[in-house]
XYZ file of C-alpha atoms in Angstrom:
69
model
C -48.066 25.127 30.701
C -44.655 25.029 29.077
C -44.202 25.137 25.172
C -41.395 24.552 23.463
C -41.572 26.099 19.700
C -39.526 24.224 17.104
C -39.565 23.881 13.159
C -41.393 20.948 11.838
C -39.082 18.324 10.593
C -35.968 20.383 11.651
C -33.765 17.732 13.447
C -34.776 19.795 16.787
C -37.233 17.203 17.743
C -35.017 15.084 19.978
C -33.426 18.247 21.874
C -37.091 19.218 22.466
C -38.445 15.830 23.677
C -35.881 15.803 26.088
C -36.297 18.982 27.262
C -40.110 18.625 27.691
C -39.131 15.228 29.425
C -36.787 17.034 31.812
C -39.461 19.855 32.634
C -42.206 17.214 33.120
C -40.118 15.145 35.599
C -39.907 18.674 37.592
C -43.381 19.070 37.640
C -44.165 21.145 34.942
C -46.687 20.613 32.100
C -44.448 20.877 28.989
C -44.699 19.906 25.136
C -43.079 20.409 22.023
C -45.283 22.594 19.432
C -44.510 23.349 15.977
C -43.070 26.884 15.329
C -41.332 29.178 12.685
C -38.156 28.301 10.683
C -34.908 28.157 12.822
C -36.887 28.570 15.847
C -36.417 27.082 19.296
C -38.168 29.096 21.829
C -39.477 28.117 25.206
C -42.690 29.961 26.559
C -44.042 29.456 29.889
C -47.812 30.685 30.377
C -47.095 32.596 27.112
C -44.097 34.510 28.201
C -40.793 33.717 26.588
C -38.411 32.304 28.937
C -35.893 31.630 26.155
C -35.345 32.183 22.432
C -32.663 30.836 20.158
C -32.917 33.671 17.782
C -32.304 36.090 20.736
C -29.649 34.285 22.335
C -27.941 32.786 19.307
C -27.529 29.282 20.711
C -29.767 26.497 22.235
C -30.153 26.691 25.948
C -27.547 25.237 28.183
C -28.134 22.282 30.559
C -30.574 23.475 33.505
C -31.022 26.898 32.120
C -34.470 26.376 31.361
C -35.261 24.653 34.724
C -33.679 27.654 36.252
C -35.505 30.357 34.466
C -38.865 28.386 35.432
C -37.798 28.507 39.019
C-alpha cells in the first residue's frame, strides 16, 4: 500500500495522480489521499519514503520508484 498525501484542492492533484498511475503500473497499490497544508509525502506501508517538507522539493522522475525497490 502506497499513499501519496497532498493538500485538498492544492493544485498537486495532477502530479499525485500521475505518480499513483506510474506506481500502479509497476505493481504497487498506490493512491492519493488528502493530507495537510503544503504536504506532498509518499508513504509505503506506513513509512515515509519521501517528504516534500523534509526535502524542500517534489520527487524527481523515478525517485519514488527507486525508493520502493
